[in-house]
mmCIF file of C-alpha atoms in Angstrom:
data_model
loop_
_atom_site.group_PDB
_atom_site.id
_atom_site.type_symbol
_atom_site.label_atom_id
_atom_site.label_comp_id
_atom_site.label_asym_id
_atom_site.label_seq_id
_atom_site.Cartn_x
_atom_site.Cartn_y
_atom_site.Cartn_z
ATOM 1 C CA MET A 1207 0.000 0.000 0.000
ATOM 2 C CA TYR A 1208 2.895 2.321 0.756
ATOM 3 C CA HIS A 1209 4.469 1.843 -2.667
ATOM 4 C CA CYS A 1210 1.149 2.483 -4.393
ATOM 5 C CA ALA A 1211 0.430 5.727 -2.528
ATOM 6 C CA ARG A 1212 0.989 9.031 -4.268
ATOM 7 C CA PRO A 1213 4.431 10.406 -3.359
ATOM 8 C CA GLU A 1214 2.933 13.397 -1.533
ATOM 9 C CA ASN A 1215 0.792 11.066 0.641
ATOM 10 C CA ARG A 1216 3.430 8.476 1.506
ATOM 11 C CA HIS A 1217 4.518 10.135 4.748
ATOM 12 C CA LYS A 1218 0.894 10.085 5.980
ATOM 13 C CA ILE A 1219 0.344 6.466 4.975
ATOM 14 C CA LYS A 1220 3.657 5.326 6.471
ATOM 15 C CA GLY A 1221 2.631 6.063 10.067
ATOM 16 C CA LEU A 1222 -0.699 4.307 9.694
ATOM 17 C CA LEU A 1223 0.882 1.254 8.130
ATOM 18 C CA ILE A 1224 3.723 0.932 10.633
ATOM 19 C CA SER A 1225 1.399 1.016 13.638
ATOM 20 C CA GLY A 1226 -0.960 -1.431 11.943
ATOM 21 C CA VAL A 1227 1.830 -3.838 11.046
ATOM 22 C CA ILE A 1228 3.174 -3.801 14.608
ATOM 23 C CA ALA A 1229 -0.288 -4.660 15.946
ATOM 24 C CA CYS A 1230 -0.610 -7.489 13.404
ATOM 25 C CA VAL A 1231 2.804 -9.036 13.903
ATOM 26 C CA ILE A 1232 3.000 -8.873 17.693
ATOM 27 C CA GLY A 1233 -0.620 -9.292 18.705
ATOM 28 C CA GLY A 1234 -2.273 -10.928 15.713
ATOM 29 C CA THR A 1235 -4.762 -8.055 15.529
ATOM 30 C CA THR A 1236 -5.342 -7.374 11.839
ATOM 31 C CA GLU A 1237 -8.200 -4.913 12.209
ATOM 32 C CA PRO A 1238 -6.104 -1.708 12.023
ATOM 33 C CA LEU A 1239 -4.809 -2.594 8.565
ATOM 34 C CA GLU A 1240 -8.043 -4.147 7.379
ATOM 35 C CA PHE A 1241 -10.107 -1.111 8.362
ATOM 36 C CA LEU A 1242 -7.519 1.134 6.729
ATOM 37 C CA PHE A 1243 -7.958 -0.373 3.312
ATOM 38 C CA LEU A 1244 -11.636 -1.262 3.821
ATOM 39 C CA PHE A 1245 -12.425 2.456 3.871
ATOM 40 C CA VAL A 1246 -9.771 3.541 1.366
ATOM 41 C CA ALA A 1247 -10.211 0.781 -1.223
ATOM 42 C CA PRO A 1248 -13.246 -1.473 -0.570
ATOM 43 C CA ALA A 1249 -12.579 -3.541 -3.693
ATOM 44 C CA LEU A 1250 -9.090 -4.283 -2.391
ATOM 45 C CA TYR A 1251 -10.563 -5.422 0.925
ATOM 46 C CA LEU A 1252 -12.882 -7.850 -0.852
ATOM 47 C CA ILE A 1253 -9.971 -9.229 -2.856
ATOM 48 C CA HIS A 1254 -7.915 -9.505 0.350
ATOM 49 C CA ALA A 1255 -10.684 -11.507 2.025
ATOM 50 C CA LEU A 1256 -10.956 -13.877 -0.932
ATOM 51 C CA LEU A 1257 -7.185 -14.323 -1.197
ATOM 52 C CA THR A 1258 -6.868 -14.933 2.541
ATOM 53 C CA GLY A 1259 -9.483 -17.680 2.349
ATOM 54 C CA LEU A 1260 -7.747 -19.134 -0.676
ATOM 55 C CA GLY A 1261 -4.422 -18.922 1.171
ATOM 56 C CA PHE A 1262 -5.815 -20.917 4.096
ATOM 57 C CA THR A 1263 -7.164 -23.476 1.636
ATOM 58 C CA ILE A 1264 -3.780 -23.797 -0.055
ATOM 59 C CA MET A 1265 -2.075 -24.168 3.328
ATOM 60 C CA ALA A 1266 -4.447 -27.035 4.141
ATOM 61 C CA VAL A 1267 -3.839 -28.675 0.755
ATOM 62 C CA LEU A 1268 -0.059 -28.344 1.247
ATOM 63 C CA GLY A 1269 -0.388 -29.999 4.656
ATOM 64 C CA VAL A 1270 0.717 -27.060 6.791
ATOM 65 C CA THR A 1271 -0.320 -27.859 10.368
ATOM 66 C CA ILE A 1272 0.452 -24.876 12.563
ATOM 67 C CA GLY A 1273 -2.181 -25.356 15.242
ATOM 68 C CA ASN A 1274 -3.682 -22.927 17.737
ATOM 69 C CA THR A 1275 -2.402 -19.791 16.097
ATOM 70 C CA ASP A 1276 -3.891 -16.321 16.296
ATOM 71 C CA GLY A 1277 -1.803 -15.211 13.350
ATOM 72 C CA ASN A 1278 0.958 -13.465 15.252
ATOM 73 C CA VAL A 1279 4.687 -14.043 15.116
ATOM 74 C CA ILE A 1280 4.867 -15.489 18.641
ATOM 75 C CA ASP A 1281 2.335 -18.233 17.881
ATOM 76 C CA PHE A 1282 3.998 -18.883 14.525
ATOM 77 C CA VAL A 1283 7.321 -19.498 16.271
ATOM 78 C CA VAL A 1284 5.888 -21.530 19.161
ATOM 79 C CA PHE A 1285 3.405 -23.683 17.238
ATOM 80 C CA GLY A 1286 5.206 -23.766 13.890
ATOM 81 C CA ILE A 1287 8.969 -23.360 13.915
ATOM 82 C CA LEU A 1288 9.643 -24.904 17.342
ATOM 83 C CA HIS A 1289 7.636 -27.997 16.398
ATOM 84 C CA GLY A 1290 10.061 -28.709 13.582
ATOM 85 C CA LEU A 1291 9.691 -29.327 9.889
ATOM 86 C CA SER A 1292 6.726 -31.668 10.358
ATOM 87 C CA THR A 1293 4.432 -28.619 10.560
ATOM 88 C CA LYS A 1294 5.696 -27.405 7.163
ATOM 89 C CA TRP A 1295 5.954 -23.875 8.593
ATOM 90 C CA TYR A 1296 8.504 -22.968 5.920
ATOM 91 C CA LEU A 1297 5.727 -22.867 3.310
ATOM 92 C CA VAL A 1298 3.960 -19.977 5.072
ATOM 93 C CA PRO A 1299 6.456 -17.252 4.040
ATOM 94 C CA VAL A 1300 6.581 -18.630 0.498
ATOM 95 C CA VAL A 1301 2.806 -18.508 0.020
ATOM 96 C CA ALA A 1302 2.576 -15.149 1.821
ATOM 97 C CA ALA A 1303 5.202 -13.644 -0.473
ATOM 98 C CA VAL A 1304 3.302 -14.752 -3.560
ATOM 99 C CA TRP A 1305 -0.033 -13.559 -2.170
ATOM 100 C CA PHE A 1306 0.788 -10.177 -0.745
ATOM 101 C CA ALA A 1307 3.840 -9.050 -2.700
ATOM 102 C CA GLY A 1308 2.940 -10.600 -6.030
ATOM 103 C CA VAL A 1309 -0.817 -10.658 -6.356
ATOM 104 C CA LEU A 1310 -2.044 -7.633 -4.391
ATOM 105 C CA ARG A 1311 0.627 -5.394 -5.873
ATOM 106 C CA HIS A 1312 -0.989 -5.690 -9.291
ATOM 107 C CA LEU A 1313 -4.670 -5.564 -8.375
ATOM 108 C CA PRO A 1314 -7.052 -2.598 -7.843
ATOM 109 C CA LEU A 1315 -4.719 -0.674 -5.558
ATOM 110 C CA ARG A 1316 -2.495 -0.086 -8.568
ATOM 111 C CA HIS A 1317 -5.384 1.698 -10.293
ATOM 112 C CA HIS A 1318 -6.676 3.456 -7.175
ATOM 113 C CA PRO A 1319 -3.728 5.342 -5.665
ATOM 114 C CA LEU A 1320 -4.094 6.549 -2.092
#
C-alpha cells in the first residue's frame, strides 16, 4: 500500500501502516490494517478476504499444520517453527510472499492510488 500511494501522501500512509503492522505481527490483531484499506479501497478489501481464504485453503492442501495460532509471530514461532519441519511452517512465508507481494501489488490498488 505504501508503494502504491501518491508520493505526496506516503509520509501520511507510512505512520498508519507501521502502527498497523506492529499490531498485526505482535498481537495478531489485523483490524487496524483491514479497516484502513476497507475504507480507502473497498474492492481491495474484498480481494484480500478472498485471497486470505484461498491462502488458508492452499495451506491445508499443502499440509501445513500450525495449530492454535492467532496469526501473530509469537504463535507462529511456538506452534510452527519450534515444532520442527513436520508442521511445514517454511511454506507460510513462500505462500505469503506470492499472495501479498505478487498478487495484491498488481490488483485494484495499482489503479486506485491513495
